[in-house]
mmCIF file of C-alpha atoms and ligand atoms in Angstrom:
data_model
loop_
_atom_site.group_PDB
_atom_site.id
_atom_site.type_symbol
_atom_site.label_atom_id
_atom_site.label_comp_id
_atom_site.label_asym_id
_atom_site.label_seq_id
_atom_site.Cartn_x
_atom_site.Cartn_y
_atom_site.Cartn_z
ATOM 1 C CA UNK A 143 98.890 104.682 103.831
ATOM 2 C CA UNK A 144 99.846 104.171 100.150
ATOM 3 C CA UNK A 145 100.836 107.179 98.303
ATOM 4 C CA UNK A 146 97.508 107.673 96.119
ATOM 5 C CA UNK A 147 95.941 107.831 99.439
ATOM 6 C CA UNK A 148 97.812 110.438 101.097
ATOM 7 C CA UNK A 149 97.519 111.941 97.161
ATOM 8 C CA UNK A 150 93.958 111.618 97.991
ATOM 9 C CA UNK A 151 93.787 113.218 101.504
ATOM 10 C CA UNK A 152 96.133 116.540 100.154
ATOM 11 C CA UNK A 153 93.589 116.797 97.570
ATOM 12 C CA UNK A 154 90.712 117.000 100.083
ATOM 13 C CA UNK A 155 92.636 119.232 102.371
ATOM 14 C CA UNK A 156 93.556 121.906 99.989
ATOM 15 C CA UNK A 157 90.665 121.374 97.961
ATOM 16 C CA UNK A 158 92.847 120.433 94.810
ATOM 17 C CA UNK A 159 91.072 122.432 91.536
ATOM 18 C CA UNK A 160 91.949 120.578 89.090
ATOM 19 C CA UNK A 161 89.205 119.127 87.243
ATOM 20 C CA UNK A 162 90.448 115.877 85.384
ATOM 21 C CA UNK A 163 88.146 115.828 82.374
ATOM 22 C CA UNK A 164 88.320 112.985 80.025
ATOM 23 C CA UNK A 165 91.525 110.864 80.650
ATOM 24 C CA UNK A 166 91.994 107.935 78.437
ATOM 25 C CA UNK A 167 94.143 105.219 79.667
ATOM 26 C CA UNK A 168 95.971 103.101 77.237
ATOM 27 C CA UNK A 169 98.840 100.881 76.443
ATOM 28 C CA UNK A 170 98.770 96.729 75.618
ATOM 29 C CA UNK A 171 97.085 94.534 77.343
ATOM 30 C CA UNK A 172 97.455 93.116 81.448
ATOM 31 C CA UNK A 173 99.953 96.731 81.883
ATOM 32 C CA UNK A 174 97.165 97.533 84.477
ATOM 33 C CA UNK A 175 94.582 99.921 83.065
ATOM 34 C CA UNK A 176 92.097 98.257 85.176
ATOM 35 C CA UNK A 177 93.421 98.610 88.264
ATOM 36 C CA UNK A 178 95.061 102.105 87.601
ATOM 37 C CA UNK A 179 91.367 103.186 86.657
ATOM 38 C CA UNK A 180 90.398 102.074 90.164
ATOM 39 C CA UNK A 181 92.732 103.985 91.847
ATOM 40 C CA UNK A 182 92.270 106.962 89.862
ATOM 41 C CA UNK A 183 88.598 106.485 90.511
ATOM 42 C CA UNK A 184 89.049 106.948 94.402
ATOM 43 C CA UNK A 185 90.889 109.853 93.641
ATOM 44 C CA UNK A 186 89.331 111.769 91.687
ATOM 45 C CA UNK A 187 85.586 110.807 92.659
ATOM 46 C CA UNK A 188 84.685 110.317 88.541
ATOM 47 C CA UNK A 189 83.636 106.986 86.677
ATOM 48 C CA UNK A 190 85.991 104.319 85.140
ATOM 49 C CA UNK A 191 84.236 103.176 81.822
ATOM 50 C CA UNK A 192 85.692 100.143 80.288
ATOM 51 C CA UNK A 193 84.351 99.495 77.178
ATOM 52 C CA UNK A 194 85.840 95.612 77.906
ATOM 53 C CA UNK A 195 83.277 95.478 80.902
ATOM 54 C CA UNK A 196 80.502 97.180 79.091
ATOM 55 C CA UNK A 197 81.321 94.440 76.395
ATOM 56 C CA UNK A 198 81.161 91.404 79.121
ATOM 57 C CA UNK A 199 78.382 92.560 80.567
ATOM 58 C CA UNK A 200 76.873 92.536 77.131
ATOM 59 C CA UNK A 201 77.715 89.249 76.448
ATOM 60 C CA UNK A 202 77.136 88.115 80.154
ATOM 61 C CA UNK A 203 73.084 89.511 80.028
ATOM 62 C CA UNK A 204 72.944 88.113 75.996
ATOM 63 C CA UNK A 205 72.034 91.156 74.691
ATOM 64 C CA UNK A 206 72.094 91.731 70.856
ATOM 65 C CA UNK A 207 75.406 93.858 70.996
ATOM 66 C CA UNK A 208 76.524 90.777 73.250
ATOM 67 C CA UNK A 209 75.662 87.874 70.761
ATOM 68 C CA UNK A 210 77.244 90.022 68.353
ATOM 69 C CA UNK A 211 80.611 90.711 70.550
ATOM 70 C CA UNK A 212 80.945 87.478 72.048
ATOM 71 C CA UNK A 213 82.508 85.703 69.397
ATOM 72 C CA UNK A 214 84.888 88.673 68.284
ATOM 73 C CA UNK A 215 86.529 88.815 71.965
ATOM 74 C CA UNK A 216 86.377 84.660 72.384
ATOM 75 C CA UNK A 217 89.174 85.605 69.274
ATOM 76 C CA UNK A 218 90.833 88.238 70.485
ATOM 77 C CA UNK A 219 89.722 90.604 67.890
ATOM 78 C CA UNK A 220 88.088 94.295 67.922
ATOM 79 C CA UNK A 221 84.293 94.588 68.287
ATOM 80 C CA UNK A 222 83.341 97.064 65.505
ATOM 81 C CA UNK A 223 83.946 100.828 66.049
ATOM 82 C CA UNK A 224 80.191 102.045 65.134
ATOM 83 C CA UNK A 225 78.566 99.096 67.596
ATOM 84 C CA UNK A 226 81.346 100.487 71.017
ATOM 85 C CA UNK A 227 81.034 104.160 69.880
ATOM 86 C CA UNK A 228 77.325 103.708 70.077
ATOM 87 C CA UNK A 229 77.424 101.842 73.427
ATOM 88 C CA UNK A 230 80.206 104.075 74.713
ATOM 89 C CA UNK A 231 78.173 107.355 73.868
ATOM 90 C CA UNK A 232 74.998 106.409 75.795
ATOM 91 C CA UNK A 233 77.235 105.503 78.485
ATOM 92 C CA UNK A 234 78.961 109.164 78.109
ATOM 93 C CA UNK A 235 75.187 110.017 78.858
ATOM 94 C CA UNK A 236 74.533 109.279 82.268
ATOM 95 C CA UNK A 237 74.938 112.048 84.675
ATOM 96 C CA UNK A 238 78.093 110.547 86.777
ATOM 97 C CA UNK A 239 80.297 111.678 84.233
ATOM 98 C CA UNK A 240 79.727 115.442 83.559
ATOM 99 C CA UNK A 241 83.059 115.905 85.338
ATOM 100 C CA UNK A 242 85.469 113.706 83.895
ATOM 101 C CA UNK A 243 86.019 110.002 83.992
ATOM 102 C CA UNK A 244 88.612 107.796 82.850
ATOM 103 C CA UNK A 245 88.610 105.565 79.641
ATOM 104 C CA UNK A 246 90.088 102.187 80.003
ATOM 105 C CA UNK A 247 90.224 100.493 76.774
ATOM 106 C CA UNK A 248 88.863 103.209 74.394
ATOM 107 C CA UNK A 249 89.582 104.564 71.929
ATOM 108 C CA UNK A 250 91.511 101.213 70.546
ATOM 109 C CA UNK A 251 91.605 102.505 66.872
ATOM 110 C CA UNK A 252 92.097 105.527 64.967
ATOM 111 C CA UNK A 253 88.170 106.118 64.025
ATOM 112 C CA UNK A 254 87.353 105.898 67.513
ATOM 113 C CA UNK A 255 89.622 108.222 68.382
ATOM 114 C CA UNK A 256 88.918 110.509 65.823
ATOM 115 C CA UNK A 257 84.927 109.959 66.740
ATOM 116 C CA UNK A 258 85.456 110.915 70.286
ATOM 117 C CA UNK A 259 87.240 113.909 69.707
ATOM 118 C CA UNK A 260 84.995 114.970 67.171
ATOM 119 C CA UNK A 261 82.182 114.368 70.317
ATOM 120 C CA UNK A 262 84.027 116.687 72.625
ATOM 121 C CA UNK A 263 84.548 119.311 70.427
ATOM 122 C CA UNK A 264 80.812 119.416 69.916
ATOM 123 C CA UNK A 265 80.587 119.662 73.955
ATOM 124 C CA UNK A 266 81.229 123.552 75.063
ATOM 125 C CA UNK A 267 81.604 122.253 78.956
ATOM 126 C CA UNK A 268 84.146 119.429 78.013
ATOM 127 C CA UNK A 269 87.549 119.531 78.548
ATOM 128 C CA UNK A 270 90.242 117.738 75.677
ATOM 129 C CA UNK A 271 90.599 114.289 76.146
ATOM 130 C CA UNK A 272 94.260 113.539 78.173
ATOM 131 C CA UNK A 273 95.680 110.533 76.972
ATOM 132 C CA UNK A 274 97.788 108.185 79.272
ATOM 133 C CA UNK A 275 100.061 104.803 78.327
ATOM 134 C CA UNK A 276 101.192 102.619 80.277
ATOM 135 C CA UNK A 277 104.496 100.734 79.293
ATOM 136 C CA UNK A 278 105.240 97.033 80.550
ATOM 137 C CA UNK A 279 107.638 94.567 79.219
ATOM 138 C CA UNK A 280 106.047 91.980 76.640
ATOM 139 C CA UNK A 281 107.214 89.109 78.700
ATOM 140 C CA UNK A 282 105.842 90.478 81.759
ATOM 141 C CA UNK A 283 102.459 91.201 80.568
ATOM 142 C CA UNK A 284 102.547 87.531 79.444
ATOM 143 C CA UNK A 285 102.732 86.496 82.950
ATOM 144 C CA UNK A 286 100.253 88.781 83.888
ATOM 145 C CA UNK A 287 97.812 87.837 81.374
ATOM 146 C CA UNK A 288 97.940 83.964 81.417
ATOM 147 C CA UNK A 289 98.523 84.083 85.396
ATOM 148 C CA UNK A 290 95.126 86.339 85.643
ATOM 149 C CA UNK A 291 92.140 84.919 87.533
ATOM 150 C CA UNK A 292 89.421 86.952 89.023
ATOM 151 C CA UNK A 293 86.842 86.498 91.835
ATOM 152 C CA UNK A 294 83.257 86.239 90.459
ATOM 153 C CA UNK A 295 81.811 87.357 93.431
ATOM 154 C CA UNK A 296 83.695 90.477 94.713
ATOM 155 C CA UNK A 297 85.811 90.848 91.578
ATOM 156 C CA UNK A 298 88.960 90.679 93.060
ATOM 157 C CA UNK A 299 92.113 90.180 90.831
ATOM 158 C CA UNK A 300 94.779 87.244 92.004
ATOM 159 C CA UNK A 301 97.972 86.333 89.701
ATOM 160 C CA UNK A 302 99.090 82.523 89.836
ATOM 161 C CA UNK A 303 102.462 84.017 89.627
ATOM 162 C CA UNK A 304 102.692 87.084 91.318
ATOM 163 C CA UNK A 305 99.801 87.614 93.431
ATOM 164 C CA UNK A 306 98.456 83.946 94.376
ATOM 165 C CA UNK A 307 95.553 83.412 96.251
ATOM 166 C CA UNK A 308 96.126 81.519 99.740
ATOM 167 C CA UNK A 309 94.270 78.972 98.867
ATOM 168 C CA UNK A 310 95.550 78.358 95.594
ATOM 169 C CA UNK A 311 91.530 78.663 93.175
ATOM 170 C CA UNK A 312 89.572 79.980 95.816
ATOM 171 C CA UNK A 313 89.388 83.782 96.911
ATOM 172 C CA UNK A 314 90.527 84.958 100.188
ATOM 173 C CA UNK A 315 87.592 86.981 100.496
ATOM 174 C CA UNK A 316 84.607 85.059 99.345
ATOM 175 C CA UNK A 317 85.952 81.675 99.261
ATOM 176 C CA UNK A 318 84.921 81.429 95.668
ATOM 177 C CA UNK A 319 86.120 79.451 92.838
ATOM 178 C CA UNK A 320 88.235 81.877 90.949
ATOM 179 C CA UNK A 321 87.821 81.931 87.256
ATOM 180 C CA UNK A 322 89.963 82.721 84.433
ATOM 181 C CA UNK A 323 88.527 85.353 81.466
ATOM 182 C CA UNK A 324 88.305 83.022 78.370
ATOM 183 C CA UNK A 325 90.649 85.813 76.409
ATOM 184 C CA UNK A 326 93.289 85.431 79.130
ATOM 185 C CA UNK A 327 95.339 82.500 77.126
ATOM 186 C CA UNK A 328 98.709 82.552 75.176
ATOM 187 C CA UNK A 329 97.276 82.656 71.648
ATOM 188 C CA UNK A 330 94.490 85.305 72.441
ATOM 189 C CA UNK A 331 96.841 87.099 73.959
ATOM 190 C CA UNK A 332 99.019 87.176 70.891
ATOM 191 C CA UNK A 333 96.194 87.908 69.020
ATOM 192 C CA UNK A 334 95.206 90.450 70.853
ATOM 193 C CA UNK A 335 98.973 92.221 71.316
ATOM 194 C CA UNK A 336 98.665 91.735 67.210
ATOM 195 C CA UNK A 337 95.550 94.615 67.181
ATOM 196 C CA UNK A 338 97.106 96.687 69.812
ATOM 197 C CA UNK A 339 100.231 97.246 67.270
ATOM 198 C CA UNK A 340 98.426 97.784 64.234
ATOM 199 C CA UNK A 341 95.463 99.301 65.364
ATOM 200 C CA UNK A 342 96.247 100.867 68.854
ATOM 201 C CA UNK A 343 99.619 102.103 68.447
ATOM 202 C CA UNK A 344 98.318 104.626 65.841
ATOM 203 C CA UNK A 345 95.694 105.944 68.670
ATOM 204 C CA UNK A 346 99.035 106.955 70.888
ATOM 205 C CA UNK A 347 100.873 108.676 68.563
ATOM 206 C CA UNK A 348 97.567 110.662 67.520
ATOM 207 C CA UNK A 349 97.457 112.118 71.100
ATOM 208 C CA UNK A 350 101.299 112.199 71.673
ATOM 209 C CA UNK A 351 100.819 114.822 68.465
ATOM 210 C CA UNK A 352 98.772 116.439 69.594
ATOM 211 C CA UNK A 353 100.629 117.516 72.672
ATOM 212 C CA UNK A 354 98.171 115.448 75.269
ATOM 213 C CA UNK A 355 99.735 112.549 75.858
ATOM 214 C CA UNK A 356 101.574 110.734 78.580
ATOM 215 C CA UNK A 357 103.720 107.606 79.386
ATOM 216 C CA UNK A 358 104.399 105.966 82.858
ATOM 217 C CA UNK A 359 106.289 103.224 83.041
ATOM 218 C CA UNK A 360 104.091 100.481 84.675
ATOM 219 C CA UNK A 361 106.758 98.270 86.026
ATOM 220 C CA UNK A 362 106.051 99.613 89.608
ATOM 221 C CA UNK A 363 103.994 99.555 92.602
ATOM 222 C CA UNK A 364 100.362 100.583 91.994
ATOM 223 C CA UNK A 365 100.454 103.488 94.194
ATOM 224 C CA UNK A 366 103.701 105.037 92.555
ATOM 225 C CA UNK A 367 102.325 104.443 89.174
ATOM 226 C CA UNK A 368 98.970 106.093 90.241
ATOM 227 C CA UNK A 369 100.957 108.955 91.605
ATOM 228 C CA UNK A 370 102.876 109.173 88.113
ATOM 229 C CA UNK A 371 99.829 109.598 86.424
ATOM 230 C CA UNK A 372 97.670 111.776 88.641
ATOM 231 C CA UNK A 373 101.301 114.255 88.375
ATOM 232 C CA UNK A 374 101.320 114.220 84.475
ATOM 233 C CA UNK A 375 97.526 115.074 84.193
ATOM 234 C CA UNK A 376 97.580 118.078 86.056
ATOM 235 C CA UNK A 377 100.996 119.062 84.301
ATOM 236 C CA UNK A 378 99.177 118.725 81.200
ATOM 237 C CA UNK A 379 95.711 120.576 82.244
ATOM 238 C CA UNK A 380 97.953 123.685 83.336
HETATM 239 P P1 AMP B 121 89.667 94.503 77.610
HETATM 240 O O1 AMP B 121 88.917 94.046 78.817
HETATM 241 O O2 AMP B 121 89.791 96.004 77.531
HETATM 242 O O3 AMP B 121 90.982 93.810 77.446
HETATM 243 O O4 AMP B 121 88.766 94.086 76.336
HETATM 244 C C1 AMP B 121 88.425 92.754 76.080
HETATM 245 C C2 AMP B 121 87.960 92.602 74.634
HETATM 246 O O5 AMP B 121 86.788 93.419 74.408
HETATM 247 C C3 AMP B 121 88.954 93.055 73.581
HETATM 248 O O6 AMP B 121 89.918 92.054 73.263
HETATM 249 C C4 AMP B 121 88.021 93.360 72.406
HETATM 250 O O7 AMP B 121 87.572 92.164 71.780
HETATM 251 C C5 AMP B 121 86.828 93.985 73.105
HETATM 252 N N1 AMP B 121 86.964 95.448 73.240
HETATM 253 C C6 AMP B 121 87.137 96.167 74.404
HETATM 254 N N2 AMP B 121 87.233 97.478 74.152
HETATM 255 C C7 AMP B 121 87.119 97.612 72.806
HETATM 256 C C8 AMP B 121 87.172 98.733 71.930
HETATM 257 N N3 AMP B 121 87.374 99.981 72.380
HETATM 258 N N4 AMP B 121 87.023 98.496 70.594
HETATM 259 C C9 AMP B 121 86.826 97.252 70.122
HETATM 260 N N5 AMP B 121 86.789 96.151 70.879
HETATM 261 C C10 AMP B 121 86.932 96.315 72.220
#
C-alpha cells in the first residue's frame, strides 16, 4: 500500500478534522500538479479543477471561450485572466466544492491571484487559499514534458522516457493509440517556462508573503511527495 493510501486509511480511522479548504497547487510545468491533484483528490474526497482541462475541454467541444483559447495554448501563452476567472468562478459554483478542492494551474498571474482572494474574502464559510509548489529540475521537466503522451480513452499518463508503455504508442489498458498534447514540444515548452517566470513566479512569492505557502521538492515518488504535501497543509491550517 503506498503511503497516501495508508495516509488515507489513518484519516478514515481517526476521522482526521482537518478540512483542506482551497489548496492551490503550483510550480512550472510537467513537476506533477496533475497527478499530485489526483492523489490529493482520493484523499481528501474534494474536486481537482484544472483550469488547463477546463480550457481543453473548451477547445475540444468548440465552444466560444474554446475558439478563443485554442490558439493562445497551440503558443504556449496565457488565456486572458477575465475569460479563466469567469470560467473558473462558475466552476467554483457547483456544489462538489463547498469543502475545499485543489487548484491545479490557477492562479498563473498576479490578477488572478489577487481576484481569487478577493472572492474568498467575500465568502464567510471559506477558508484562505493554501498555496503549494512543487520544485523539479529544468532539465528534468524537459524530459517529462516532451516524453508526455496520454491515453485518450482512460486518460492514463505514459513517459517515453521514464514510464514507457509496453507496447511502445499503444496503452496497456485500452490498447489505444496514445497521443501527445500539441503544447507538449521543446519550443512550447520554452515558451511556456518563459510565462511561468515572469508571470507565475510573482503568484508564489504573493502567498509565500503572506505566510500560506509551501514547497515540496518533486523529485520523488508520488506517494512521498503526496505525503509532503498533505503534512504541510495541515501544519499550515493549525
Ligand atoms: P496546463 O494544462 O495547466 O499546463 O495548461 C495548458 C495551457 O492552458 C497553458 O499553457 C495556458 O495556455 C492555458 N491555461 C491553463 N491555465 C491557465 C490560467 N490559469 N491562466 C491562463 N491560461 C491558462
Amino acid at each position: 500500500m503506498s503511503s497516501t493510501m495508508i495516509a488515507v486509511e489513518q484519516g478514515r480511522e481517526t476521522g482526521s478534522k482537518t478540512l483542506p479548504g482551497p489548496i492551490l497547487l503550483m510550480g512550472a510545468p510537467g513537476v506533477g500538479k496533475g497527478t499530485q491533484a489526483k492523489e490529493l483528490v482520493k484523499f481528501w474526497g474534494i474536486p481537482q479543477i484544472s483550469t488547463g482541462d477546463l480550457l481543453r475541454g473548451n477547445v475540444a467541444k468548440g465552444t466560444p471561450l474554446g475558439k478563443v483559447a485554442k490558439e493562445i495554448m497551440g503558443r504556449g501563452e496565457l488565456v486572458p485572466d477575465s475569460l479563466v476567472n469567469e470560467m473558473v468562478a462558475a466552476r467554483l459554483k457547483e456544489p462538489d466544492a463547498a469543502n475545499g478542492y485543489i487548484l491545479d494551474g490557477f492562479p498563473r498571474t498576479l490578477g488572478q491571484a489577487h481576484w481569487l482572494d478577493g472572492r474568498l474574502a467575500l465568502e464567510a464559510e471559506s477558508l484562505p487559499v493554501i498555496a503549494v509548489s512543487i520544485q523539479v529540475d529544468y532539465n528534468q521537466l524537459l524530459r517529462r514534458i516532451t516524453g508526455r503522451r496520454n491515453c485518450p480513452v482512460c486518460a492514463t499518463i505514459y513517459n517515453i522516457y521514464m514510464n514507457p508503455s509496453k507496447r511502445d504508442g499503444f496503452c496497456d489498458v485500452e490498447g489505444a493509440a496514445l497521443v501527445q498534447r500539441a503544447d507538449d514540444t521543446e519550443a512550447v515548452f520554452k515558451e511556456r517556462m518563459r510565462a511561468y517566470a515572469g508571470l507565475t513566479a510573482p503568484v508564489v512569492d504573493h502567498y509565500r508573503d503572506l505566510g500560506r505557502f509551501a514547497e515540496v521538492d518533486g523529485d520523488r515518488p508520488i506517494a512521498t511527495i503526496a505525503a509532503g504535501i498533505v503534512a504541510a497543509v495541515e501544519r499550515l491550517r493549525k
